[in-house]
XYZ file of C-alpha atoms in Angstrom:
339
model
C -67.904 36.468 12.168
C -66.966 32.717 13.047
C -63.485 32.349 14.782
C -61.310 30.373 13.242
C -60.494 27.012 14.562
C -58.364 27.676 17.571
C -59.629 30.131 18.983
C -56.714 32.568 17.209
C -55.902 34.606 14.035
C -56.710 32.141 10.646
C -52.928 32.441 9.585
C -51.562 31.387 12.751
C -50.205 27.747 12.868
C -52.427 25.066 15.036
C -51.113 24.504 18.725
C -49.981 21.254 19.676
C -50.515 19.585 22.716
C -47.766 18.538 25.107
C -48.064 15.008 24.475
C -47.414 15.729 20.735
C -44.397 17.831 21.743
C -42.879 14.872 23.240
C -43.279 12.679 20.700
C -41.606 14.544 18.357
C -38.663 14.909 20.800
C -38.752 11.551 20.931
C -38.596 11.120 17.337
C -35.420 13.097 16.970
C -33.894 12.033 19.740
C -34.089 8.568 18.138
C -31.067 7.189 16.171
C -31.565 6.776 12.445
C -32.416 2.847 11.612
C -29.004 1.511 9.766
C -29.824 -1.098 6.867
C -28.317 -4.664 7.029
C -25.062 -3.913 5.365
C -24.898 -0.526 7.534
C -25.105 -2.468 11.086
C -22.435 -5.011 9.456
C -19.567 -3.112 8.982
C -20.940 -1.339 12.115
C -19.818 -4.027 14.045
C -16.937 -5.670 12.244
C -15.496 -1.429 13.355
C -16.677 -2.007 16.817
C -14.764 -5.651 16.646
C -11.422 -3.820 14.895
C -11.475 -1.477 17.596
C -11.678 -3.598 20.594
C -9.324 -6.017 19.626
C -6.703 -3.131 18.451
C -7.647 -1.816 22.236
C -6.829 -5.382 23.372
C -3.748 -5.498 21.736
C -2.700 -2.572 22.840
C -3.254 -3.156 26.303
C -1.233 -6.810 26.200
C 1.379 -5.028 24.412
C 1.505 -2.559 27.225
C 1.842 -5.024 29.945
C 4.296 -7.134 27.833
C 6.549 -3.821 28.348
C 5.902 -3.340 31.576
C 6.745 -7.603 32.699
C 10.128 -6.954 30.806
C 11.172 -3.481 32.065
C 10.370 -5.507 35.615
C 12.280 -8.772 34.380
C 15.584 -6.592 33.383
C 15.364 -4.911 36.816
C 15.655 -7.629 39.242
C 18.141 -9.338 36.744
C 20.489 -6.260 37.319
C 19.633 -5.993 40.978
C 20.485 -10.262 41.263
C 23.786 -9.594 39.213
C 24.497 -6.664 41.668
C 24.175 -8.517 44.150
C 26.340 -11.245 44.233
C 29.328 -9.403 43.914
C 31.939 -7.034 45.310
C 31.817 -3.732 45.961
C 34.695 -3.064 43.177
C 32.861 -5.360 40.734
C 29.637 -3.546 41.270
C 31.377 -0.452 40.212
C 32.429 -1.680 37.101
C 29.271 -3.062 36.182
C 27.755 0.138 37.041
C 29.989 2.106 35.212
C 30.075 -0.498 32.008
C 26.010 -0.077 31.976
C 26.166 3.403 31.833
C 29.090 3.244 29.219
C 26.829 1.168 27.288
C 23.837 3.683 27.273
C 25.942 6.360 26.283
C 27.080 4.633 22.797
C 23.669 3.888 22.329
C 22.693 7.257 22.525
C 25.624 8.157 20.576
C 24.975 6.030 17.619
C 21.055 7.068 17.861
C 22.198 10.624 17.453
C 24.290 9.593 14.919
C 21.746 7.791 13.242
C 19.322 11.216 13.125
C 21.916 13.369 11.799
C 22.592 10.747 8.952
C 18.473 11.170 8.177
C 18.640 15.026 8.491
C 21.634 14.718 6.205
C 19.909 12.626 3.149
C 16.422 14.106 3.322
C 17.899 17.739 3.339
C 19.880 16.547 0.108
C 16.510 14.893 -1.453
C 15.347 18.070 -0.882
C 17.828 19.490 -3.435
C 18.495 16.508 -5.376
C 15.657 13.998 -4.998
C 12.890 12.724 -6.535
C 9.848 14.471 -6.042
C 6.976 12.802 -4.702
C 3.645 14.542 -4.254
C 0.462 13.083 -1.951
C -2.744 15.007 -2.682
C -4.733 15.433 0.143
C -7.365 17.190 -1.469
C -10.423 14.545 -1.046
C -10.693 14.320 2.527
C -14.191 15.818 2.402
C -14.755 12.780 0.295
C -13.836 10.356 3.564
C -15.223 9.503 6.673
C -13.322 9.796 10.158
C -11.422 6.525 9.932
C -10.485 6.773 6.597
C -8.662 10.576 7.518
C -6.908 8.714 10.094
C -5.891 5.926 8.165
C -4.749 7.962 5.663
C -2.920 9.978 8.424
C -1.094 6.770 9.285
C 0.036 6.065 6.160
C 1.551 9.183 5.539
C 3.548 8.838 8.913
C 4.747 4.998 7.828
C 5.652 7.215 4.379
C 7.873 9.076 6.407
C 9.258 6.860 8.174
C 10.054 4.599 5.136
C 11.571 7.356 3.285
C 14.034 8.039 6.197
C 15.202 4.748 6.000
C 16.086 4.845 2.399
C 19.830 5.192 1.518
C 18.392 7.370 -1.285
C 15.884 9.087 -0.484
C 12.709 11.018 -2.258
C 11.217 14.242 -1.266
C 8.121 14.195 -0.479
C 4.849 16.987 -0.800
C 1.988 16.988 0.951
C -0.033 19.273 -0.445
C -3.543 20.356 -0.128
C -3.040 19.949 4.100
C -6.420 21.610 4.971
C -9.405 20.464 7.533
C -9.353 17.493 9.714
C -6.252 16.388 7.664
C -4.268 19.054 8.776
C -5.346 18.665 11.801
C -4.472 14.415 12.144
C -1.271 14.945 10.353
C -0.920 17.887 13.352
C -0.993 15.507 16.107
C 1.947 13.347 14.744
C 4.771 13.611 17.057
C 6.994 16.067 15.558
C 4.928 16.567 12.254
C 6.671 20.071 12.817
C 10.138 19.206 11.926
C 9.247 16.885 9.279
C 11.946 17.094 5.975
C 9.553 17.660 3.649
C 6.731 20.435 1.877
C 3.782 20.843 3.528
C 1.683 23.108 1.559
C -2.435 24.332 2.338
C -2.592 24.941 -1.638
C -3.046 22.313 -4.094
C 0.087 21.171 -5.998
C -1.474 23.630 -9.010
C -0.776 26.064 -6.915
C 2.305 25.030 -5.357
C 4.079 23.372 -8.229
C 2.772 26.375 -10.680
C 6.321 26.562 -12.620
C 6.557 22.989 -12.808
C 2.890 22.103 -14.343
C 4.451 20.421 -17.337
C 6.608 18.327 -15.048
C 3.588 16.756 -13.062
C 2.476 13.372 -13.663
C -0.583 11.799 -11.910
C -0.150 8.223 -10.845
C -3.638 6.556 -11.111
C -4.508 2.884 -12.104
C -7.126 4.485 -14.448
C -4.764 5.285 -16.355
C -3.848 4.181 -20.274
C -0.388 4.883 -19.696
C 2.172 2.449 -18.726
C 5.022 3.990 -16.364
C 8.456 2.905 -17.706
C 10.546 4.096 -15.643
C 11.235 7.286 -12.952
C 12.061 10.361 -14.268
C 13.990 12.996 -11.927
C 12.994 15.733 -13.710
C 9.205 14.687 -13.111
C 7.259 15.491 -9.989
C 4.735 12.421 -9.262
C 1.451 12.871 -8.264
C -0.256 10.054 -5.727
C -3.895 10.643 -4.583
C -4.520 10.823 -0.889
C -7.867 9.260 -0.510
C -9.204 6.243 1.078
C -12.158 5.021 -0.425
C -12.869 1.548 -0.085
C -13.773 1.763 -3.655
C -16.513 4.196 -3.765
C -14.918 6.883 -6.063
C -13.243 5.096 -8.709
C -11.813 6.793 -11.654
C -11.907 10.156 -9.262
C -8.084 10.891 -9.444
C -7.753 9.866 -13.393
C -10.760 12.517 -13.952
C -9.189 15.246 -11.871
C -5.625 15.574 -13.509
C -7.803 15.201 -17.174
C -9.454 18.185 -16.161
C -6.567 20.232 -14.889
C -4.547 18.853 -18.151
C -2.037 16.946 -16.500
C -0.511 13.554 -18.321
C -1.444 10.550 -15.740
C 0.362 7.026 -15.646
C 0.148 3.594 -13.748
C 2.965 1.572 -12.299
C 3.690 -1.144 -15.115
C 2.022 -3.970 -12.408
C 0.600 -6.064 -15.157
C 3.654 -6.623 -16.927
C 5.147 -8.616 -13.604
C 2.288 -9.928 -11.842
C -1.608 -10.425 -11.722
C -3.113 -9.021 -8.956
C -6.681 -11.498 -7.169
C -8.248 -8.160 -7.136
C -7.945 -4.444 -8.477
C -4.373 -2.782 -9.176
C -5.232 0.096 -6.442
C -2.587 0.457 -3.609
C -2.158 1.974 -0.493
C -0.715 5.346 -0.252
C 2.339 3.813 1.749
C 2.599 1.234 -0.725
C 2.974 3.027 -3.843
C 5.405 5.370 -1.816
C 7.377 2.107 -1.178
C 7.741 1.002 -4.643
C 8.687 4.074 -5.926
C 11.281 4.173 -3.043
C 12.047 0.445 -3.858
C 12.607 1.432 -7.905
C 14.821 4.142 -6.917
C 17.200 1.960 -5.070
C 17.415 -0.802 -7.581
C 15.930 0.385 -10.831
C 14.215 -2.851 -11.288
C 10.157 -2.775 -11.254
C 9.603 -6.506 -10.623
C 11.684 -6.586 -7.866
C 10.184 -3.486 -6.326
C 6.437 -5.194 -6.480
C 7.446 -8.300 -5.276
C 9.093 -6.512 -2.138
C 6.238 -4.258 -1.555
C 3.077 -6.075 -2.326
C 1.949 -8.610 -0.114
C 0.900 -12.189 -1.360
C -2.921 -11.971 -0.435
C -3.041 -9.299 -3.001
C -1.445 -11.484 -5.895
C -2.687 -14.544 -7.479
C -1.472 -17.702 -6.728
C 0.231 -18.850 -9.239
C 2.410 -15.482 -8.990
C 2.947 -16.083 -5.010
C 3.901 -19.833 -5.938
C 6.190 -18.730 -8.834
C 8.420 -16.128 -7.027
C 8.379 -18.187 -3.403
C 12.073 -17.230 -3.249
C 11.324 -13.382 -3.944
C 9.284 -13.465 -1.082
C 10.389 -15.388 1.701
C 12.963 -12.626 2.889
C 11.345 -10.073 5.190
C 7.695 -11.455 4.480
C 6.751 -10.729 7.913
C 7.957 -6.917 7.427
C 5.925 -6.832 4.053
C 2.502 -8.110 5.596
C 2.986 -5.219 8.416
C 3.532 -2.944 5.657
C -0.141 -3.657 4.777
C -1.401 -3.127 8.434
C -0.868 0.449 9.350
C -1.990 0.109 12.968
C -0.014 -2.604 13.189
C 3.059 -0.292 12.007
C 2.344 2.544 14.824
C 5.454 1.575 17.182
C 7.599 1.516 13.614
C 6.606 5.391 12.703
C 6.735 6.720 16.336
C 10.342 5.209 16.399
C 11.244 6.936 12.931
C 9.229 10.349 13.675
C 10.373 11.386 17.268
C 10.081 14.814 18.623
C 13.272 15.911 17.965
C 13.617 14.735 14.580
């Protein structure tokens, strides 16, 4: 009886030579070819990142020229006096630091204070994370960032809301771990959906989506409002209007039309629709609260032109708003460790 080719039993698989063995290590070790669009935004991240890492750094030795300016201003001013005026200025500068970590301590308790009564009395805010398996690393950690500037926002406010996060599972549990003092955050931090977590309060919740047919009049306290985590650069669209159909849960979209056009879609920012809620609480007035919050190069220009006297004040603070990154020194300020 013939042998099969081989030399070995006919169901065995064929051998392959060691050349052929490296060239198929060689094909998987290979990268995957990236289309034209792919290499693109490729490197407009790869430009983002080393600029924000060249920021950063000139930032960093900005601090470090004036921590070394002050210094040898206060050792000049030392010394050029007497021994009793040196006292005093030494005792006047540490005088100083101590009100200023007075009033800073002052200035937490105050925050404690009106988040722990949002937490009784407030306006409930909800941010569903439950889409980050629909994102990408950057977006998680944009989103991240945005929550923190949400925080930091809300402990601002005179009034504040309280805010959920719900739905805190995977890598977005873990970015929103590595905030500074994520811990002692004022608010709900739940692993379960708001379904789950809001369960005696289902006929309460209202899903804020731009999908949506229904115009949002005004704030209700006795509603809880629903904002969808998820960055998406536009590739799930209608996702969040589809999810509270499903779960039967009325939606609603901020009344933007009725005050402005936007140059592009009426989707916002996490941070920014926290803001204008925020904004609405403090002066009941929707047109004042979008023209506070969102910036001109999302408006058209007749509307930018129009209000130029809405939007001169704190323009500069509005346009960071926008740039979370940009905000990062604003939310490590309002989040410390011991908040």
């Amino acid at each position: 009886m013939p042998e099969s080719p081989g030399g070995g039993d006919a169901g065995a698989p064929p051998q392959t030579t060691e050349t052929e063995n490296r060239k198929t290590d060689q094909t998987a070790a290979d990268p995957p070819v990236l289309s034209k669009n792919a290499r693109k935004k490729l490197a407009k991240q790869q430009w983002f990142e080393a600029k924000k890492a060249e920021k950063k750094a000139a930032a960093k030795e900005q601090k470090r020229r004036d921590v070394e300016r002050k210094r040898k201003e206060w050792e000049e001013s030392l010394a050029g006096v007497s021994e009793e005026e040196k006292a005093k200025l030494i005792e006047s500068r540490r005088n100083l630091r101590k009100e200023r970590m007075e009033k800073r301590s002052q200035e937490k308790e105050d925050k404690r204070e009106r988040l722990t009564v949002a937490r009784e009395k407030g306006q409930n805010v909800v941010v569903d994370l439950q889409f980050s398996h629909l994102m990408n690393p950057n977006e998680i950690h944009s989103l991240v960032q945005q929550i923190m500037y949400c925080y930091a926002v809300n402990g601002r406010c005179a009034s504040p809301a309280h805010l959920w996060l719900t739905g805190c599972e995977g890598e977005m549990d873990s970015g929103l771990k590595r905030i500074p003092g994520f811990d002692k955050w004022i608010i709900e931090k739940e692993n379960r959906s708001y379904i789950e977590a809001l369960s005696d309060r289902k006929e309460d919740l209202v899903y804020l989506t731009a999908d949506s047919e229904t115009v949002l009049e005004e704030l209700d306290l006795n509603k809880v409002y629903v904002i969808g985590g998820l960055v998406d650069r536009n590739r799930w669209k209608g996702i969040t209007l589809k999810k509270a159909e499903e779960q039967g849960i009325p939606t609603a979209k901020l009344p933007i039309g009725n005050f402005m056009k936007m140059s592009s879609s009426q989707v916002l920012t996490v941070n920014q629709v926290v803001e204008i809620l925020l904004k609405y609480l403090e002066t009941r007035d929707w047109r004042t609260s979008f023209f506070a919050v969102i910036p001109q190069r999302k408006r058209c220009q007749s509307d930018s032109e129009g209000n130029a006297e809405d939007t001169v004040e704190g323009e500069e603070e509005r346009e960071q708003n926008d740039d979370i990154t940009a905000n990062k020194k604003i939310c490590a300020e309002e989040v410390p460790s011991n908040c």
